[in-house]
CSV table of C-alpha atoms and ligand atoms in Angstrom, one decimal:
chain,number,residue,atom,x,y,z
A,1,UNK,CA,-41.9,107.8,-22.3
A,2,UNK,CA,-41.2,105.7,-19.5
A,3,UNK,CA,-42.6,102.7,-19.2
A,4,UNK,CA,-42.5,101.1,-15.4
A,5,UNK,CA,-42.4,97.1,-16.0
A,6,UNK,CA,-45.6,95.0,-16.7
A,7,UNK,CA,-46.8,92.4,-18.4
A,8,UNK,CA,-47.8,92.0,-22.2
A,9,UNK,CA,-49.2,89.7,-24.3
A,10,UNK,CA,-47.1,89.0,-26.8
A,11,UNK,CA,-48.2,87.1,-29.9
A,12,UNK,CA,-51.0,84.8,-29.4
A,13,UNK,CA,-51.4,84.8,-25.1
A,14,UNK,CA,-47.6,84.1,-24.8
A,15,UNK,CA,-46.5,86.3,-21.5
A,16,UNK,CA,-43.8,88.0,-21.8
A,17,UNK,CA,-42.6,89.8,-18.6
A,18,UNK,CA,-40.9,93.1,-18.1
A,19,UNK,CA,-37.2,92.9,-15.8
A,20,UNK,CA,-38.1,95.8,-13.4
A,21,UNK,CA,-34.5,97.0,-13.6
A,22,UNK,CA,-35.1,98.0,-17.2
A,23,UNK,CA,-36.6,101.4,-15.8
A,24,UNK,CA,-35.1,104.2,-18.6
A,25,UNK,CA,-35.6,106.6,-16.3
A,26,UNK,CA,-32.6,105.4,-13.9
A,27,UNK,CA,-29.3,105.7,-16.5
A,28,UNK,CA,-27.0,106.6,-13.1
A,29,UNK,CA,-28.0,104.1,-10.8
A,30,UNK,CA,-26.5,104.8,-7.8
A,31,UNK,CA,-23.9,102.0,-6.4
A,32,UNK,CA,-24.1,101.2,-2.6
A,33,UNK,CA,-20.5,100.0,-0.9
A,34,UNK,CA,-19.4,98.3,2.4
A,35,UNK,CA,-19.1,100.2,5.5
A,36,UNK,CA,-15.7,99.4,5.5
A,37,UNK,CA,-14.8,100.3,2.3
A,38,UNK,CA,-15.3,104.2,2.3
A,39,UNK,CA,-12.8,106.5,3.6
A,40,UNK,CA,-12.1,107.8,6.9
A,41,UNK,CA,-13.4,110.7,6.1
A,42,UNK,CA,-17.1,109.9,4.3
A,43,UNK,CA,-16.9,107.7,6.8
A,44,UNK,CA,-17.3,110.9,9.9
A,45,UNK,CA,-19.2,113.1,6.8
A,46,UNK,CA,-22.1,110.0,7.3
A,47,UNK,CA,-22.7,110.2,10.9
A,48,UNK,CA,-22.3,113.7,11.3
A,49,UNK,CA,-25.4,113.3,9.0
A,50,UNK,CA,-27.1,110.7,11.4
A,51,UNK,CA,-26.0,113.0,14.9
A,52,UNK,CA,-27.5,116.4,11.7
A,53,UNK,CA,-30.6,114.1,12.0
A,54,UNK,CA,-30.9,115.3,15.8
A,55,UNK,CA,-31.7,118.7,15.3
A,56,UNK,CA,-33.8,118.4,12.4
A,57,UNK,CA,-37.7,118.9,13.2
A,58,UNK,CA,-39.5,116.1,12.7
A,59,UNK,CA,-41.1,115.5,9.1
A,60,UNK,CA,-43.9,114.0,10.1
A,61,UNK,CA,-45.9,117.1,12.4
A,62,UNK,CA,-43.8,114.7,15.6
A,63,UNK,CA,-43.3,117.2,19.1
A,64,UNK,CA,-39.7,115.1,17.9
A,65,UNK,CA,-36.7,115.0,15.5
A,66,UNK,CA,-36.2,114.2,11.8
A,67,UNK,CA,-33.5,110.8,13.7
A,68,UNK,CA,-36.6,110.0,15.8
A,69,UNK,CA,-39.8,109.2,12.9
A,70,UNK,CA,-37.9,106.5,12.0
A,71,UNK,CA,-38.0,104.7,14.8
A,72,UNK,CA,-41.8,106.6,15.9
A,73,UNK,CA,-43.4,104.6,12.3
A,74,UNK,CA,-41.1,101.6,12.8
A,75,UNK,CA,-42.3,100.2,16.0
A,76,UNK,CA,-45.8,102.3,14.3
A,77,UNK,CA,-46.2,99.6,12.4
A,78,UNK,CA,-44.8,96.6,13.6
A,79,UNK,CA,-47.3,94.0,12.6
A,80,UNK,CA,-47.7,95.7,9.2
A,81,UNK,CA,-44.2,94.2,8.3
A,82,UNK,CA,-42.7,92.1,9.6
A,83,UNK,CA,-43.6,88.2,8.9
A,84,UNK,CA,-44.6,89.2,5.9
A,85,UNK,CA,-44.2,89.4,2.2
A,86,UNK,CA,-44.6,93.1,1.9
A,87,UNK,CA,-40.8,92.9,4.7
A,88,UNK,CA,-38.4,93.6,1.8
A,89,UNK,CA,-40.2,96.1,-0.1
A,90,UNK,CA,-41.0,98.3,2.9
A,91,UNK,CA,-38.3,98.5,4.5
A,92,UNK,CA,-35.5,98.6,0.8
A,93,UNK,CA,-38.2,102.1,1.0
A,94,UNK,CA,-37.0,102.7,4.8
A,95,UNK,CA,-33.5,103.0,3.8
A,96,UNK,CA,-34.2,104.6,1.4
A,97,UNK,CA,-35.8,107.7,2.7
A,98,UNK,CA,-33.5,108.0,5.2
A,99,UNK,CA,-30.8,107.6,2.4
A,100,UNK,CA,-32.7,111.1,1.8
A,101,UNK,CA,-32.9,112.9,5.1
A,102,UNK,CA,-28.8,112.4,5.5
A,103,UNK,CA,-28.6,113.6,1.9
A,104,UNK,CA,-30.7,116.6,3.7
A,105,UNK,CA,-28.0,117.0,6.2
A,106,UNK,CA,-25.2,117.1,3.8
A,107,UNK,CA,-23.9,113.7,3.4
A,108,UNK,CA,-22.6,113.3,-0.4
A,109,UNK,CA,-21.1,109.9,0.1
A,110,UNK,CA,-22.4,106.6,-0.9
A,111,UNK,CA,-25.3,104.6,0.8
A,112,UNK,CA,-23.6,102.2,2.9
A,113,UNK,CA,-24.6,98.4,3.9
A,114,UNK,CA,-22.8,96.4,6.5
A,115,UNK,CA,-21.6,92.9,5.6
A,116,UNK,CA,-21.5,90.7,8.6
A,117,UNK,CA,-20.8,87.4,7.0
A,118,UNK,CA,-17.2,89.9,6.1
A,119,UNK,CA,-17.8,90.0,10.1
A,120,UNK,CA,-18.5,86.3,11.1
A,121,UNK,CA,-14.8,85.7,12.7
A,122,UNK,CA,-15.3,87.6,15.2
A,123,UNK,CA,-18.6,90.0,14.8
A,124,UNK,CA,-16.6,92.4,17.8
A,125,UNK,CA,-14.1,93.3,15.6
A,126,UNK,CA,-15.9,94.8,13.1
A,127,UNK,CA,-14.7,98.3,11.3
A,128,UNK,CA,-18.4,99.4,12.2
A,129,UNK,CA,-17.7,99.8,15.7
A,130,UNK,CA,-14.8,101.5,15.6
A,131,UNK,CA,-15.1,104.3,18.2
A,132,UNK,CA,-13.2,107.1,15.8
A,133,UNK,CA,-13.9,106.3,12.3
A,134,UNK,CA,-17.5,104.3,13.4
A,135,UNK,CA,-20.7,104.6,15.3
A,136,UNK,CA,-19.1,102.8,18.6
A,137,UNK,CA,-19.3,100.0,20.0
A,138,UNK,CA,-20.7,98.1,22.9
A,139,UNK,CA,-22.8,99.2,25.8
A,140,UNK,CA,-21.2,99.9,29.1
A,141,UNK,CA,-19.3,96.6,30.0
A,142,UNK,CA,-19.8,97.2,33.6
A,143,UNK,CA,-23.0,96.1,33.6
A,144,UNK,CA,-24.1,92.8,33.5
A,145,UNK,CA,-25.5,91.7,30.5
A,146,UNK,CA,-28.5,89.2,31.7
A,147,UNK,CA,-29.1,93.5,34.0
A,148,UNK,CA,-33.0,95.1,32.6
A,149,UNK,CA,-30.7,98.5,32.6
A,150,UNK,CA,-30.2,100.0,30.1
A,151,UNK,CA,-26.3,99.2,28.3
A,152,UNK,CA,-25.9,103.7,27.6
A,153,UNK,CA,-23.2,103.5,24.5
A,154,UNK,CA,-19.4,104.3,26.2
A,155,UNK,CA,-18.0,105.2,23.2
A,156,UNK,CA,-17.8,107.0,19.4
A,157,UNK,CA,-19.6,109.5,18.5
A,158,UNK,CA,-23.0,108.5,19.2
A,159,UNK,CA,-22.2,108.4,23.5
A,160,UNK,CA,-24.6,110.0,25.2
A,161,UNK,CA,-27.4,110.3,22.0
A,162,UNK,CA,-31.4,110.4,23.5
A,163,UNK,CA,-33.5,109.0,21.6
A,164,UNK,CA,-36.9,110.2,22.4
A,165,UNK,CA,-39.1,106.5,21.7
A,166,UNK,CA,-39.9,102.7,22.4
A,167,UNK,CA,-42.4,100.5,21.8
A,168,UNK,CA,-44.6,102.3,24.5
A,169,UNK,CA,-44.2,105.2,23.1
A,170,UNK,CA,-42.5,108.4,24.2
A,171,UNK,CA,-39.5,107.6,26.4
A,172,UNK,CA,-36.5,109.3,26.1
A,173,UNK,CA,-32.9,107.6,27.0
A,174,UNK,CA,-29.8,106.8,25.9
A,175,UNK,CA,-28.7,104.4,23.2
A,176,UNK,CA,-28.2,101.2,24.3
A,177,UNK,CA,-26.4,98.3,22.7
A,178,UNK,CA,-26.0,94.6,25.0
A,179,UNK,CA,-24.2,92.8,22.8
A,180,UNK,CA,-25.6,88.8,22.4
A,181,UNK,CA,-22.5,86.5,23.0
A,182,UNK,CA,-23.7,83.9,22.0
A,183,UNK,CA,-22.9,80.1,22.7
A,184,UNK,CA,-20.5,78.7,19.9
A,185,UNK,CA,-17.8,80.7,21.3
A,186,UNK,CA,-17.3,84.3,23.5
A,187,UNK,CA,-17.9,87.0,20.9
A,188,UNK,CA,-19.7,84.6,18.7
A,189,UNK,CA,-22.2,87.2,18.1
A,190,UNK,CA,-24.3,84.0,16.8
A,191,UNK,CA,-22.5,84.5,15.0
A,192,UNK,CA,-23.2,81.3,13.4
A,193,UNK,CA,-26.8,83.0,11.4
A,194,UNK,CA,-25.4,85.2,9.3
A,195,UNK,CA,-21.9,83.6,7.5
A,196,UNK,CA,-20.9,82.8,4.5
A,197,UNK,CA,-22.7,79.3,5.1
A,198,UNK,CA,-26.0,80.0,6.9
A,199,UNK,CA,-26.0,83.5,4.0
A,200,UNK,CA,-25.4,81.3,0.8
A,201,UNK,CA,-28.6,79.1,1.2
A,202,UNK,CA,-30.7,81.3,1.5
A,203,UNK,CA,-29.5,82.9,-1.6
A,204,UNK,CA,-30.7,79.3,-3.2
A,205,UNK,CA,-33.8,79.5,-2.4
A,206,UNK,CA,-35.9,79.7,-5.8
A,207,UNK,CA,-38.8,81.5,-4.9
A,208,UNK,CA,-39.8,84.5,-3.0
A,209,UNK,CA,-41.7,82.7,0.0
A,210,UNK,CA,-39.0,80.7,0.7
A,211,UNK,CA,-36.1,83.7,0.7
A,212,UNK,CA,-38.4,86.0,2.9
A,213,UNK,CA,-39.0,83.8,5.6
A,214,UNK,CA,-35.5,82.3,5.7
A,215,UNK,CA,-33.4,86.1,4.9
A,216,UNK,CA,-36.5,87.7,7.8
A,217,UNK,CA,-36.1,84.6,10.2
A,218,UNK,CA,-32.7,83.9,9.8
A,219,UNK,CA,-29.4,86.7,9.2
A,220,UNK,CA,-31.5,89.4,9.5
A,221,UNK,CA,-32.9,88.8,12.8
A,222,UNK,CA,-29.5,87.5,14.5
A,223,UNK,CA,-28.3,90.8,13.4
A,224,UNK,CA,-30.5,92.7,15.7
A,225,UNK,CA,-30.7,90.4,18.0
A,226,UNK,CA,-27.1,89.8,18.3
A,227,UNK,CA,-26.6,93.7,18.9
A,228,UNK,CA,-29.0,93.8,20.7
A,229,UNK,CA,-30.0,97.3,23.4
A,230,UNK,CA,-32.0,99.8,21.1
A,231,UNK,CA,-31.5,97.2,17.7
A,232,UNK,CA,-33.8,94.3,19.9
A,233,UNK,CA,-37.2,96.1,20.0
A,234,UNK,CA,-39.7,97.2,16.7
A,235,UNK,CA,-37.5,100.9,18.1
A,236,UNK,CA,-34.4,99.5,16.0
A,237,UNK,CA,-34.3,102.2,13.7
A,238,UNK,CA,-32.8,104.4,17.5
A,239,UNK,CA,-29.8,102.7,16.3
A,240,UNK,CA,-28.3,104.3,12.7
A,241,UNK,CA,-26.5,100.1,12.6
A,242,UNK,CA,-30.6,99.0,12.1
A,243,UNK,CA,-30.0,101.2,8.6
A,244,UNK,CA,-26.2,99.3,7.4
A,245,UNK,CA,-27.6,96.1,8.1
A,246,UNK,CA,-31.0,96.2,6.5
A,247,UNK,CA,-29.3,97.7,3.0
A,248,UNK,CA,-27.3,94.5,3.5
A,249,UNK,CA,-30.7,92.3,3.5
A,250,UNK,CA,-31.8,95.2,0.4
A,251,UNK,CA,-28.6,94.5,-1.3
A,252,UNK,CA,-28.7,90.2,-0.7
A,253,UNK,CA,-32.0,90.7,-2.2
A,254,UNK,CA,-31.6,92.1,-5.0
A,255,UNK,CA,-28.7,90.1,-5.4
A,256,UNK,CA,-30.9,87.4,-5.5
A,257,UNK,CA,-33.1,89.0,-8.3
A,258,UNK,CA,-30.8,90.5,-10.5
A,259,UNK,CA,-29.9,86.6,-10.5
A,260,UNK,CA,-33.1,85.9,-13.4
A,261,UNK,CA,-34.0,89.1,-13.2
A,262,UNK,CA,-37.0,88.8,-16.1
A,263,UNK,CA,-39.0,87.0,-12.8
A,264,UNK,CA,-37.6,87.7,-9.9
A,265,UNK,CA,-38.3,91.3,-10.1
A,266,UNK,CA,-42.0,90.4,-9.9
A,267,UNK,CA,-41.7,87.5,-7.8
A,268,UNK,CA,-43.6,88.4,-4.5
A,269,UNK,CA,-45.8,86.8,-2.5
A,270,UNK,CA,-47.3,85.2,1.0
A,271,UNK,CA,-49.2,86.3,3.7
A,272,UNK,CA,-50.1,89.8,3.3
A,273,UNK,CA,-51.1,90.3,6.9
A,274,UNK,CA,-51.2,88.9,10.2
A,275,UNK,CA,-54.4,89.8,10.8
A,276,UNK,CA,-56.1,87.0,11.1
A,277,UNK,CA,-59.7,88.1,10.7
A,278,UNK,CA,-58.7,88.8,7.2
A,279,UNK,CA,-55.8,87.1,5.7
A,280,UNK,CA,-55.0,86.4,2.1
A,281,UNK,CA,-51.9,86.2,0.2
A,282,UNK,CA,-50.0,89.1,-1.1
A,283,UNK,CA,-49.5,90.7,-4.3
A,284,UNK,CA,-47.0,94.0,-5.7
A,285,UNK,CA,-51.0,95.5,-6.2
A,286,UNK,CA,-50.5,96.1,-2.1
A,287,UNK,CA,-50.4,99.4,-0.2
A,288,UNK,CA,-47.8,99.9,1.8
A,289,UNK,CA,-48.0,102.7,4.8
A,290,UNK,CA,-46.1,105.1,5.3
A,291,UNK,CA,-47.7,107.0,7.7
A,292,UNK,CA,-46.8,110.5,6.0
A,293,UNK,CA,-43.0,109.7,5.5
A,294,UNK,CA,-43.7,109.2,2.2
A,295,UNK,CA,-46.7,107.9,0.7
A,296,UNK,CA,-48.4,105.1,0.6
A,297,UNK,CA,-47.6,103.3,-2.7
A,298,UNK,CA,-47.6,99.9,-3.9
A,299,UNK,CA,-45.2,96.9,-3.4
A,300,UNK,CA,-44.8,97.1,-7.2
A,301,UNK,CA,-43.5,100.4,-7.4
A,302,UNK,CA,-40.6,98.7,-5.2
A,303,UNK,CA,-39.6,95.4,-6.7
A,304,UNK,CA,-36.7,97.2,-8.8
A,305,UNK,CA,-34.1,99.5,-7.5
A,306,UNK,CA,-33.2,100.8,-10.8
A,307,UNK,CA,-36.5,102.7,-11.4
A,308,UNK,CA,-37.5,106.2,-11.6
A,309,UNK,CA,-38.4,105.1,-8.1
A,310,UNK,CA,-35.5,104.2,-6.7
A,311,UNK,CA,-31.7,104.0,-8.8
A,312,UNK,CA,-28.9,102.1,-7.2
A,313,UNK,CA,-27.3,98.8,-7.4
A,314,UNK,CA,-25.0,97.4,-5.4
B,401,CU,CU1,-38.4,96.3,10.9
């Protein structure tokens, strides 16, 4: 018998909480790993699978490709999934759906995350920008960083890639990056917001709402701004870096949960919606929308990563 986590009464009124990680349905969780620890051959297979998504039909009835489903869904739900409580569980499942799509495109290696704390001394040197083993680097250096012209990628396997959507709708364009050089030192790419010290401060917070708020507004937002170009607007899943970044956000949440699994795999709360006309406190029973990418699902079903729904750890 499979059971998802629940709270039951033991004796007279004493509530015992079952950690959501203790699900028998996930006997062999897949281990997610840092991008730079993958063998070169596996890195190539990952990127080949990313490009393969561009050759697959949409899974949600669009005239564009599977690749483009992700920015499409993400931008259409922008105000539902950001700066609200469900930010973390929503993106957790979103990354899993992307991983599943990569598998449909032949990827057999581990799902990877980008631990940007390892690159905070000089983010411009992060291995994932590598031209041959990574995703290529910054956009066109000939274009003024402050110009509104797109800084299309000029090297690497994604050079010339046309992505379908902007926040205004169907507007095919080159994939662009526009590194934000920050102010601490040339090329710092806002690293003060996502170095180890900053991340440790967030990890030390002791309730879900503070943790979610600081993680989203701090390191999470800084990386989107630092990479720039297509990583900045709500269509940021246009850049495959998005998923390595959000796997890291999910990793930090998972590590935080695992410090006190009994409480933290059941701990959720904060603003339910940005809609001032129907404010409210979020609950585990809230349903998260995915616009047919996957069936809508309750927050409670993705609070743990080792269940019948999700089966991985870090
Ligand atoms: Cu997002």
